[in-house]
Amino acid sequence: MRKEGGNDHHLVIRAPRMVTPAGETAASVVVRGSRIVGIESLHTAVPGAEQVHLAADEVLLPGLVDSHVHVNDPGRTEWEGFTSATKAAAAGGVTTLVDMPLNSLPPTVDVPALETKRRTAAEQAFVDVGFWGGAVPGNRAELRALHEAGVFGFKCFLLHSGVDEFPPLASAELEAAMGEIASFDGLLIVHAEDHDTIDHAPACRGTDYDGFLASRPREAENRAVRRVVELAERTGCRVHILHVSSAEVVPVLARAREHGVRVTAETCPHYLALTAEDVPAGATQYKCCPPIRERDNQDRLWEALRDGVLDLVVTDHSPSTADLKCFDSGDFGTAWGGISSLQLGLPVVWTEARRRGVALPDVVRWMSEAPAALVGLHRKGRIAPGYDADLCVFAPDGEFVVDATTLHHRNAITPYDGRRLAGVVRRTWLRGEPVDLAASPRGRLLTRVDA
């Protein structure tokens, strides 16, 4: 097999099962310093290297890349912070995350705000961290500077974001932002729900989940995606559709690609594992926007992943404090919309994938290789020579029952609490070193420039 570098190897990990870009195999990973320098046969001698032997029930995976995480730090650190979020990430096999430009204060909509966020994260990160910028009304002139400062792209909303300091783009503003971003070949990532459609939907009040579902209809998502695709074709801007929940957008995406539109799309663990039919009354820990939809819709999302129309799976980890979830009233209309799952994304997806006959290499591609490719992280997401030695030891046949109080998330709120999941993350390496959550953090801050 291919090999790079000299002979002063530091570490060899021998894995009877390993997921590489070619699929699952038995092999040894040879690491020198922070990089993978060779993929060798299982029993190849590597003199002088530290030896790690995986158990027969363990699989070596590339560290996951989660490109959709709301860390909320600084400004709303009672919701989440870089210490708690990156510990949760490492415990869940995630070695790289990209932080959203909201709900921190200030939002990442100009270079000074980005610098504030980087200073905040610098001494707290247990995994590698990159940053998205934001596209909001009035900051078009800031976009190029943010791009040059290293953000991986720009997030926008087409309706109220949930926080007043990150307002949505109207249609003309969206087109102008896309034209500007296309001028430097950047990436726009879009929360695609149409505000007019939702404004005319029934208002949501009370504990009935069906009422909440009716207030965020599929057509809001469908209409917004059609508009984004239309403008992407007109402007030439590269676009990415966030957290697809409506399977009805899948043919829209497929047709757009056939016509050369540069559009990708993601979905999330909660849309793949949870269904509207199973949400209890008043269980606002299940509330997210767009919402968890019906079982038949979920089946079609899985088909879209298999067919390659949906490209990746990321968590959209969007935590809050318990009071914002309105557990006292169970009112879906007033509760914060967001699901905490950063530490649980891999076992949540694997549990459902295994049930559906989906192979582990497919899950790894969706949760590691594809997110890395989306943001241009050229040394992340694969076990291959030249890549960072970001690795995860996963026991796919292990099982556990989720106890929210034991998670590293700052707030013990998750719809998976009490749920039995398959797949246990046993160890994580970041750039060739084991991640020790009791030691000092050693994650790096990543930029588009040095990716």
Short mmCIF file of C-alpha atoms in Angstrom, two decimals:
data_model
loop_
_atom_site.label_atom_id
_atom_site.label_comp_id
_atom_site.label_asym_id
_atom_site.label_seq_id
_atom_site.Cartn_x
_atom_site.Cartn_y
_atom_site.Cartn_z
CA MET A 1 0.00 0.00 0.00
CA ARG A 2 1.00 3.64 -0.35
CA LYS A 3 3.43 5.11 2.10
CA GLU A 4 4.88 8.57 2.67
CA GLY A 5 7.68 10.06 4.71
CA GLY A 6 10.76 8.69 6.48
CA ASN A 7 11.37 5.97 9.02
CA ASP A 8 11.03 7.81 12.35
CA HIS A 9 7.45 6.70 12.96
CA HIS A 10 5.94 7.51 16.35
CA LEU A 11 2.80 5.39 16.37
CA VAL A 12 1.26 2.42 14.64
CA ILE A 13 -2.37 1.47 15.19
CA ARG A 14 -3.20 -2.08 14.15
CA ALA A 15 -6.86 -2.49 13.27
CA PRO A 16 -8.48 -5.75 12.18
CA ARG A 17 -11.25 -3.47 10.92
CA MET A 18 -10.60 0.00 9.50
CA VAL A 19 -12.66 2.32 7.28
CA THR A 20 -10.62 3.93 4.51
CA PRO A 21 -11.82 5.74 1.36
CA ALA A 22 -11.76 2.34 -0.38
CA GLY A 23 -14.05 0.74 2.21
CA GLU A 24 -13.47 -1.51 5.20
CA THR A 25 -10.18 -3.39 5.48
CA ALA A 26 -7.68 -4.88 7.94
CA ALA A 27 -4.61 -2.67 8.12
CA SER A 28 -2.16 -0.69 10.22
CA VAL A 29 -2.06 3.09 10.29
CA VAL A 30 1.42 4.52 10.65
CA VAL A 31 1.61 8.00 12.19
CA ARG A 32 4.62 10.29 12.39
CA GLY A 33 4.03 13.45 14.37
CA SER A 34 0.56 14.72 13.53
CA ARG A 35 0.13 13.04 10.12
CA ILE A 36 -0.67 9.66 8.71
CA VAL A 37 2.39 8.57 6.73
CA GLY A 38 1.41 5.05 5.74
CA ILE A 39 -1.36 2.47 5.49
CA GLU A 40 0.34 -0.91 5.79
CA SER A 41 -0.65 -4.53 6.19
CA LEU A 42 -1.94 -5.54 9.60
CA HIS A 43 1.30 -7.20 10.72
CA THR A 44 3.95 -5.03 9.03
CA ALA A 45 6.88 -4.37 11.35
CA VAL A 46 7.39 -0.70 12.27
CA PRO A 47 10.54 -0.57 14.43
CA GLY A 48 10.59 1.95 17.27
CA ALA A 49 6.93 2.93 17.04
CA GLU A 50 4.42 2.87 19.86
CA GLN A 51 2.04 0.00 19.16
CA VAL A 52 -1.73 0.17 19.64
CA HIS A 53 -3.76 -2.97 18.93
CA LEU A 54 -7.50 -2.61 18.45
CA ALA A 55 -9.82 -5.28 19.79
CA ALA A 56 -11.73 -7.58 17.49
CA ASP A 57 -14.99 -5.70 18.17
CA GLU A 58 -13.51 -2.28 17.34
CA VAL A 59 -13.29 -0.38 14.06
CA LEU A 60 -10.86 2.45 13.36
CA LEU A 61 -12.62 5.42 11.74
CA PRO A 62 -11.41 8.83 10.64
CA GLY A 63 -12.39 11.47 13.17
CA LEU A 64 -15.79 12.92 12.33
CA VAL A 65 -16.15 16.42 10.93
CA ASP A 66 -19.26 18.28 12.13
CA SER A 67 -19.73 21.40 10.03
CA HIS A 68 -22.95 22.50 11.77
CA VAL A 69 -22.46 23.31 15.45
CA HIS A 70 -23.81 26.22 17.50
CA VAL A 71 -21.28 26.78 20.28
CA ASN A 72 -22.87 30.12 21.36
CA ASP A 73 -19.63 31.40 22.89
CA PRO A 74 -19.07 34.22 23.76
CA GLY A 75 -22.28 35.83 24.91
CA ARG A 76 -24.55 32.84 25.56
CA THR A 77 -22.13 30.50 27.26
CA GLU A 78 -24.87 29.38 29.64
CA TRP A 79 -26.30 27.61 26.56
CA GLU A 80 -22.98 26.05 25.49
CA GLY A 81 -19.30 27.02 25.35
CA PHE A 82 -16.14 25.93 23.59
CA THR A 83 -14.93 23.83 26.51
CA SER A 84 -18.15 21.86 26.91
CA ALA A 85 -18.87 21.63 23.18
CA THR A 86 -15.42 20.40 22.19
CA LYS A 87 -15.31 17.89 25.04
CA ALA A 88 -18.67 16.55 23.86
CA ALA A 89 -17.35 16.44 20.30
CA ALA A 90 -14.26 14.45 21.27
CA ALA A 91 -16.31 12.03 23.36
CA GLY A 92 -18.50 11.45 20.31
CA GLY A 93 -15.63 10.84 17.88
CA VAL A 94 -15.77 14.34 16.35
CA THR A 95 -12.28 15.76 15.88
CA THR A 96 -13.20 18.86 13.87
CA LEU A 97 -16.18 21.17 14.16
CA VAL A 98 -17.16 24.35 12.37
CA ASP A 99 -18.97 26.88 14.54
CA MET A 100 -22.04 28.76 13.33
CA PRO A 101 -22.04 32.58 13.38
CA LEU A 102 -25.00 32.71 15.78
CA ASN A 103 -26.11 32.49 18.66
CA SER A 104 -22.97 34.04 20.05
CA LEU A 105 -22.69 37.70 20.98
CA PRO A 106 -21.50 39.35 18.86
CA PRO A 107 -22.54 37.26 15.85
CA THR A 108 -19.74 36.56 13.40
CA VAL A 109 -20.76 39.11 10.78
CA ASP A 110 -17.52 41.12 10.54
CA VAL A 111 -13.81 40.59 11.13
CA PRO A 112 -13.71 42.10 14.66
CA ALA A 113 -16.45 39.68 15.73
CA LEU A 114 -14.51 36.78 14.19
CA GLU A 115 -11.40 37.86 16.10
CA THR A 116 -13.42 37.98 19.32
CA LYS A 117 -14.67 34.46 18.73
CA ARG A 118 -11.21 33.15 17.90
CA ARG A 119 -9.78 34.65 21.10
CA THR A 120 -12.59 33.03 23.07
CA ALA A 121 -12.05 29.60 21.53
CA ALA A 122 -8.25 29.60 21.51
CA GLU A 123 -7.63 28.31 25.03
CA GLN A 124 -10.71 26.07 25.28
CA ALA A 125 -10.78 23.82 22.22
CA PHE A 126 -10.28 20.07 22.79
CA VAL A 127 -10.75 19.44 19.06
CA ASP A 128 -9.93 21.50 15.97
CA VAL A 129 -12.37 24.35 15.33
CA GLY A 130 -13.21 26.46 12.28
CA PHE A 131 -15.75 29.23 11.84
CA TRP A 132 -18.56 30.23 9.52
CA GLY A 133 -19.28 33.89 8.86
CA GLY A 134 -22.76 35.36 8.61
CA ALA A 135 -24.58 37.12 5.76
CA VAL A 136 -27.14 39.55 7.18
CA PRO A 137 -28.74 42.78 5.97
CA GLY A 138 -26.15 45.54 5.76
CA ASN A 139 -22.94 43.49 5.91
CA ARG A 140 -22.37 42.81 2.21
CA ALA A 141 -19.23 44.95 2.34
CA GLU A 142 -17.85 42.74 5.14
CA LEU A 143 -18.10 39.45 3.29
CA ARG A 144 -14.87 39.56 1.31
CA ALA A 145 -12.88 40.62 4.37
CA LEU A 146 -14.33 37.74 6.37
CA HIS A 147 -13.49 35.37 3.53
CA GLU A 148 -9.90 36.63 3.48
CA ALA A 149 -9.74 36.31 7.27
CA GLY A 150 -10.43 32.59 6.90
CA VAL A 151 -14.11 31.81 7.47
CA PHE A 152 -15.25 28.73 5.55
CA GLY A 153 -18.36 30.38 4.13
CA PHE A 154 -21.40 32.40 5.09
CA LYS A 155 -24.68 31.45 6.70
CA CYS A 156 -27.95 33.22 6.08
CA PHE A 157 -31.58 32.84 7.06
CA LEU A 158 -34.64 33.49 4.92
CA LEU A 159 -36.86 34.00 7.98
CA HIS A 160 -36.35 35.08 11.58
CA SER A 161 -33.38 33.21 13.00
CA GLY A 162 -34.67 33.08 16.56
CA VAL A 163 -32.31 35.86 17.71
CA ASP A 164 -32.81 39.50 16.73
CA GLU A 165 -29.11 40.24 16.21
CA PHE A 166 -28.94 37.85 13.23
CA PRO A 167 -31.76 39.02 10.91
CA PRO A 168 -32.82 37.27 7.68
CA LEU A 169 -32.09 38.30 4.12
CA ALA A 170 -34.98 39.45 1.96
CA SER A 171 -35.01 38.18 -1.62
CA ALA A 172 -33.13 41.14 -3.12
CA GLU A 173 -30.58 41.07 -0.29
CA LEU A 174 -30.09 37.35 -0.81
CA GLU A 175 -29.35 37.84 -4.50
CA ALA A 176 -26.93 40.68 -3.75
CA ALA A 177 -25.09 38.60 -1.15
CA MET A 178 -24.87 35.66 -3.55
CA GLY A 179 -23.45 37.90 -6.26
CA GLU A 180 -20.80 39.21 -3.88
CA ILE A 181 -19.88 35.73 -2.60
CA ALA A 182 -19.70 34.39 -6.15
CA SER A 183 -17.20 37.16 -7.01
CA PHE A 184 -14.60 35.50 -4.78
CA ASP A 185 -15.91 31.93 -5.25
CA GLY A 186 -17.11 31.61 -1.67
CA LEU A 187 -19.82 29.41 -0.23
CA LEU A 188 -23.27 30.43 1.04
CA ILE A 189 -25.04 28.05 3.43
CA VAL A 190 -28.76 28.62 3.80
CA HIS A 191 -31.43 27.99 6.42
CA ALA A 192 -34.08 27.44 3.77
CA GLU A 193 -37.59 28.09 5.06
CA ASP A 194 -39.82 30.66 3.38
CA HIS A 195 -41.14 33.27 5.80
CA ASP A 196 -44.29 34.10 3.79
CA THR A 197 -45.38 30.46 3.76
CA ILE A 198 -44.87 30.18 7.51
CA ASP A 199 -46.59 33.53 8.13
CA HIS A 200 -49.69 32.13 6.43
CA ALA A 201 -49.56 28.76 8.18
CA PRO A 202 -51.57 28.10 11.37
CA ALA A 203 -49.96 29.58 14.45
CA CYS A 204 -48.52 27.07 16.90
CA ARG A 205 -49.74 27.08 20.49
CA GLY A 206 -49.77 24.42 23.17
CA THR A 207 -48.46 20.91 23.65
CA ASP A 208 -49.68 19.26 20.43
CA TYR A 209 -46.76 18.35 18.17
CA ASP A 210 -49.03 18.07 15.14
CA GLY A 211 -49.87 21.73 15.65
CA PHE A 212 -46.20 22.65 15.58
CA LEU A 213 -45.66 20.54 12.46
CA ALA A 214 -48.54 22.35 10.72
CA SER A 215 -46.95 25.69 11.60
CA ARG A 216 -43.72 24.80 9.71
CA PRO A 217 -45.12 23.06 6.57
CA ARG A 218 -42.98 21.26 4.04
CA GLU A 219 -43.90 23.84 1.42
CA ALA A 220 -41.97 26.51 3.35
CA GLU A 221 -38.82 24.47 2.86
CA ASN A 222 -39.66 23.44 -0.69
CA ARG A 223 -40.36 27.03 -1.77
CA ALA A 224 -37.21 28.38 -0.17
CA VAL A 225 -34.98 25.75 -1.78
CA ARG A 226 -36.49 26.46 -5.19
CA ARG A 227 -35.69 30.17 -4.73
CA VAL A 228 -32.12 29.52 -3.58
CA VAL A 229 -31.49 27.21 -6.53
CA GLU A 230 -32.91 29.78 -8.94
CA LEU A 231 -30.63 32.51 -7.59
CA ALA A 232 -27.61 30.19 -7.51
CA GLU A 233 -28.13 29.46 -11.19
CA ARG A 234 -28.47 33.17 -11.93
CA THR A 235 -25.46 34.35 -9.91
CA GLY A 236 -23.15 31.34 -10.16
CA CYS A 237 -22.81 31.25 -6.37
CA ARG A 238 -21.95 27.96 -4.72
CA VAL A 239 -24.69 27.16 -2.19
CA HIS A 240 -25.35 24.55 0.46
CA ILE A 241 -28.79 23.77 1.89
CA LEU A 242 -28.73 23.23 5.63
CA HIS A 243 -30.68 20.64 7.65
CA VAL A 244 -33.00 19.28 4.95
CA SER A 245 -36.10 17.90 6.63
CA SER A 246 -38.55 17.82 3.68
CA ALA A 247 -37.90 14.98 1.26
CA GLU A 248 -39.84 16.96 -1.35
CA VAL A 249 -36.75 19.13 -1.97
CA VAL A 250 -34.74 16.12 -3.16
CA PRO A 251 -35.93 16.22 -6.80
CA VAL A 252 -35.38 19.99 -6.83
CA LEU A 253 -31.76 19.45 -5.83
CA ALA A 254 -31.28 16.62 -8.31
CA ARG A 255 -32.63 18.69 -11.22
CA ALA A 256 -30.51 21.69 -10.24
CA ARG A 257 -27.34 19.61 -10.35
CA GLU A 258 -28.29 18.20 -13.74
CA HIS A 259 -28.39 21.83 -14.94
CA GLY A 260 -24.96 22.58 -13.50
CA VAL A 261 -26.03 24.49 -10.40
CA ARG A 262 -23.39 24.18 -7.68
CA VAL A 263 -25.62 23.07 -4.82
CA THR A 264 -25.04 20.57 -2.02
CA ALA A 265 -27.26 19.63 0.90
CA GLU A 266 -27.17 18.04 4.33
CA THR A 267 -29.57 16.40 6.72
CA CYS A 268 -29.26 15.69 10.44
CA PRO A 269 -29.41 12.74 12.85
CA HIS A 270 -32.79 13.80 14.27
CA TYR A 271 -34.45 13.71 10.85
CA LEU A 272 -33.00 10.25 10.22
CA ALA A 273 -33.80 8.68 13.60
CA LEU A 274 -36.84 10.46 15.08
CA THR A 275 -40.34 10.73 13.64
CA ALA A 276 -43.28 13.04 14.21
CA GLU A 277 -45.50 10.09 15.07
CA ASP A 278 -43.36 9.32 18.12
CA VAL A 279 -43.05 12.82 19.65
CA PRO A 280 -44.97 12.92 22.96
CA ALA A 281 -47.25 15.81 23.78
CA GLY A 282 -45.34 18.69 25.33
CA ALA A 283 -41.92 17.08 24.69
CA THR A 284 -40.24 20.28 23.57
CA GLN A 285 -36.79 18.67 23.63
CA TYR A 286 -37.84 17.40 20.17
CA LYS A 287 -38.49 20.90 18.80
CA CYS A 288 -36.23 22.07 16.00
CA CYS A 289 -36.68 24.15 12.87
CA PRO A 290 -37.38 22.85 10.33
CA PRO A 291 -39.23 20.17 12.28
CA ILE A 292 -38.88 16.42 12.60
CA ARG A 293 -41.38 15.07 10.07
CA GLU A 294 -43.34 11.89 9.41
CA ARG A 295 -41.99 8.37 9.00
CA ASP A 296 -42.59 8.14 5.24
CA ASN A 297 -40.69 11.39 4.77
CA GLN A 298 -37.81 9.95 6.80
CA ASP A 299 -37.65 6.90 4.55
CA ARG A 300 -37.19 9.18 1.55
CA LEU A 301 -34.39 11.11 3.26
CA TRP A 302 -32.51 7.84 3.68
CA GLU A 303 -33.09 7.07 -0.01
CA ALA A 304 -31.68 10.49 -0.92
CA LEU A 305 -28.53 9.80 1.09
CA ARG A 306 -28.09 6.43 -0.60
CA ASP A 307 -28.62 8.06 -4.00
CA GLY A 308 -26.13 10.84 -3.26
CA VAL A 309 -28.59 13.72 -3.60
CA LEU A 310 -28.12 14.51 0.08
CA ASP A 311 -24.39 14.76 0.60
CA LEU A 312 -23.71 14.72 4.32
CA VAL A 313 -25.04 14.29 7.85
CA VAL A 314 -24.16 16.80 10.57
CA THR A 315 -25.77 17.45 13.93
CA ASP A 316 -27.00 21.06 13.89
CA HIS A 317 -26.22 20.95 17.61
CA SER A 318 -28.31 23.87 18.85
CA PRO A 319 -28.52 23.80 22.65
CA SER A 320 -30.21 26.10 25.14
CA THR A 321 -30.91 26.31 28.84
CA ALA A 322 -33.82 24.32 30.24
CA ASP A 323 -36.01 27.37 30.85
CA LEU A 324 -35.97 28.23 27.13
CA LYS A 325 -37.38 24.79 26.35
CA CYS A 326 -40.49 25.67 28.39
CA PHE A 327 -40.77 22.27 30.05
CA ASP A 328 -43.17 23.75 32.60
CA SER A 329 -45.79 24.43 29.92
CA GLY A 330 -44.69 22.09 27.14
CA ASP A 331 -45.67 24.81 24.67
CA PHE A 332 -44.16 24.12 21.26
CA GLY A 333 -45.03 27.63 20.16
CA THR A 334 -42.80 29.39 22.69
CA ALA A 335 -40.03 26.82 23.32
CA TRP A 336 -36.57 27.30 21.81
CA GLY A 337 -36.10 25.28 18.64
CA GLY A 338 -32.90 23.29 18.72
CA ILE A 339 -31.66 19.76 19.43
CA SER A 340 -28.53 18.86 21.38
CA SER A 341 -26.75 15.85 19.88
CA LEU A 342 -23.08 16.68 19.30
CA GLN A 343 -21.81 13.81 21.46
CA LEU A 344 -24.40 11.37 20.13
CA GLY A 345 -24.50 11.96 16.38
CA LEU A 346 -22.52 8.89 15.33
CA PRO A 347 -24.38 6.29 17.43
CA VAL A 348 -27.76 7.88 16.61
CA VAL A 349 -27.11 7.62 12.87
CA TRP A 350 -25.43 4.22 13.10
CA THR A 351 -28.32 2.74 15.12
CA GLU A 352 -30.78 3.60 12.36
CA ALA A 353 -28.35 2.87 9.52
CA ARG A 354 -27.67 -0.64 10.82
CA ARG A 355 -31.40 -1.29 11.09
CA ARG A 356 -31.81 -0.26 7.46
CA GLY A 357 -28.88 -2.32 6.18
CA VAL A 358 -26.61 0.67 5.54
CA ALA A 359 -22.89 -0.10 5.85
CA LEU A 360 -20.56 1.70 8.24
CA PRO A 361 -18.33 3.09 5.42
CA ASP A 362 -21.38 4.95 4.08
CA VAL A 363 -22.03 6.53 7.47
CA VAL A 364 -18.37 7.53 7.71
CA ARG A 365 -18.48 9.10 4.26
CA TRP A 366 -21.56 11.16 5.19
CA MET A 367 -20.24 12.24 8.60
CA SER A 368 -16.51 12.69 7.97
CA GLU A 369 -15.32 12.78 4.38
CA ALA A 370 -18.23 14.76 2.91
CA PRO A 371 -18.35 17.53 5.56
CA ALA A 372 -14.58 17.96 5.24
CA ALA A 373 -14.97 18.28 1.47
CA LEU A 374 -17.79 20.80 1.84
CA VAL A 375 -15.65 23.27 3.76
CA GLY A 376 -12.37 22.48 2.00
CA LEU A 377 -10.54 20.76 4.86
CA HIS A 378 -8.05 18.92 2.69
CA ARG A 379 -6.30 17.07 5.53
CA LYS A 380 -9.41 15.94 7.40
CA GLY A 381 -12.04 13.25 6.98
CA ARG A 382 -10.03 10.28 5.68
CA ILE A 383 -7.60 7.65 6.88
CA ALA A 384 -5.01 8.11 4.15
CA PRO A 385 -1.35 9.15 3.85
CA GLY A 386 -0.88 12.90 4.18
CA TYR A 387 -4.01 13.40 6.27
CA ASP A 388 -4.07 14.52 9.88
CA ALA A 389 -4.04 11.58 12.27
CA ASP A 390 -7.54 12.35 13.54
CA LEU A 391 -8.93 8.95 14.46
CA CYS A 392 -11.81 7.38 16.33
CA VAL A 393 -12.12 3.87 17.79
CA PHE A 394 -15.72 2.75 17.44
CA ALA A 395 -17.38 -0.44 18.71
CA PRO A 396 -20.33 -0.76 16.28
CA ASP A 397 -21.96 -3.69 18.09
CA GLY A 398 -21.71 -2.13 21.54
CA GLU A 399 -24.86 -0.63 23.02
CA PHE A 400 -25.68 1.91 25.69
CA VAL A 401 -28.65 3.78 27.10
CA VAL A 402 -28.32 7.56 26.86
CA ASP A 403 -28.21 9.36 30.19
CA ALA A 404 -28.32 13.09 29.45
CA THR A 405 -26.74 13.93 32.80
CA THR A 406 -23.52 12.12 31.84
CA LEU A 407 -23.01 13.97 28.53
CA HIS A 408 -20.47 16.77 28.23
CA HIS A 409 -23.08 19.15 26.81
CA ARG A 410 -23.51 22.10 29.15
CA ASN A 411 -27.24 21.45 29.51
CA ALA A 412 -28.61 17.95 30.10
CA ILE A 413 -31.35 18.21 27.48
CA THR A 414 -31.73 15.82 24.56
CA PRO A 415 -34.58 13.87 22.94
CA TYR A 416 -32.32 10.80 23.07
CA ASP A 417 -32.33 10.65 26.88
CA GLY A 418 -33.24 7.07 27.86
CA ARG A 419 -32.89 5.79 24.30
CA ARG A 420 -30.84 2.64 23.62
CA LEU A 421 -28.26 3.26 20.91
CA ALA A 422 -25.83 1.03 19.05
CA GLY A 423 -22.20 1.99 18.71
CA VAL A 424 -19.76 3.16 21.38
CA VAL A 425 -16.91 5.59 20.85
CA ARG A 426 -14.00 4.24 22.92
CA ARG A 427 -11.02 6.42 21.98
CA THR A 428 -10.23 9.52 19.94
CA TRP A 429 -6.91 10.80 18.60
CA LEU A 430 -6.38 14.37 17.46
CA ARG A 431 -3.38 14.82 15.16
CA GLY A 432 -1.72 11.68 16.46
CA GLU A 433 -2.27 12.23 20.19
CA PRO A 434 -5.03 10.73 22.36
CA VAL A 435 -7.60 13.32 23.42
CA ASP A 436 -7.48 13.58 27.22
CA LEU A 437 -10.48 15.51 28.54
CA ALA A 438 -8.78 15.88 31.93
CA ALA A 439 -5.69 17.53 30.44
CA SER A 440 -5.20 20.92 28.83
CA PRO A 441 -7.03 21.41 25.52
CA ARG A 442 -4.87 21.14 22.41
CA GLY A 443 -7.29 21.80 19.57
CA ARG A 444 -6.26 24.21 16.84
CA LEU A 445 -8.22 27.03 15.26
CA LEU A 446 -8.61 26.35 11.54
CA THR A 447 -9.02 28.80 8.69
CA ARG A 448 -9.93 28.39 5.06
CA VAL A 449 -6.51 29.81 4.20
CA ASP A 450 -4.49 27.07 5.93
CA ALA A 451 -6.94 24.19 5.52
#
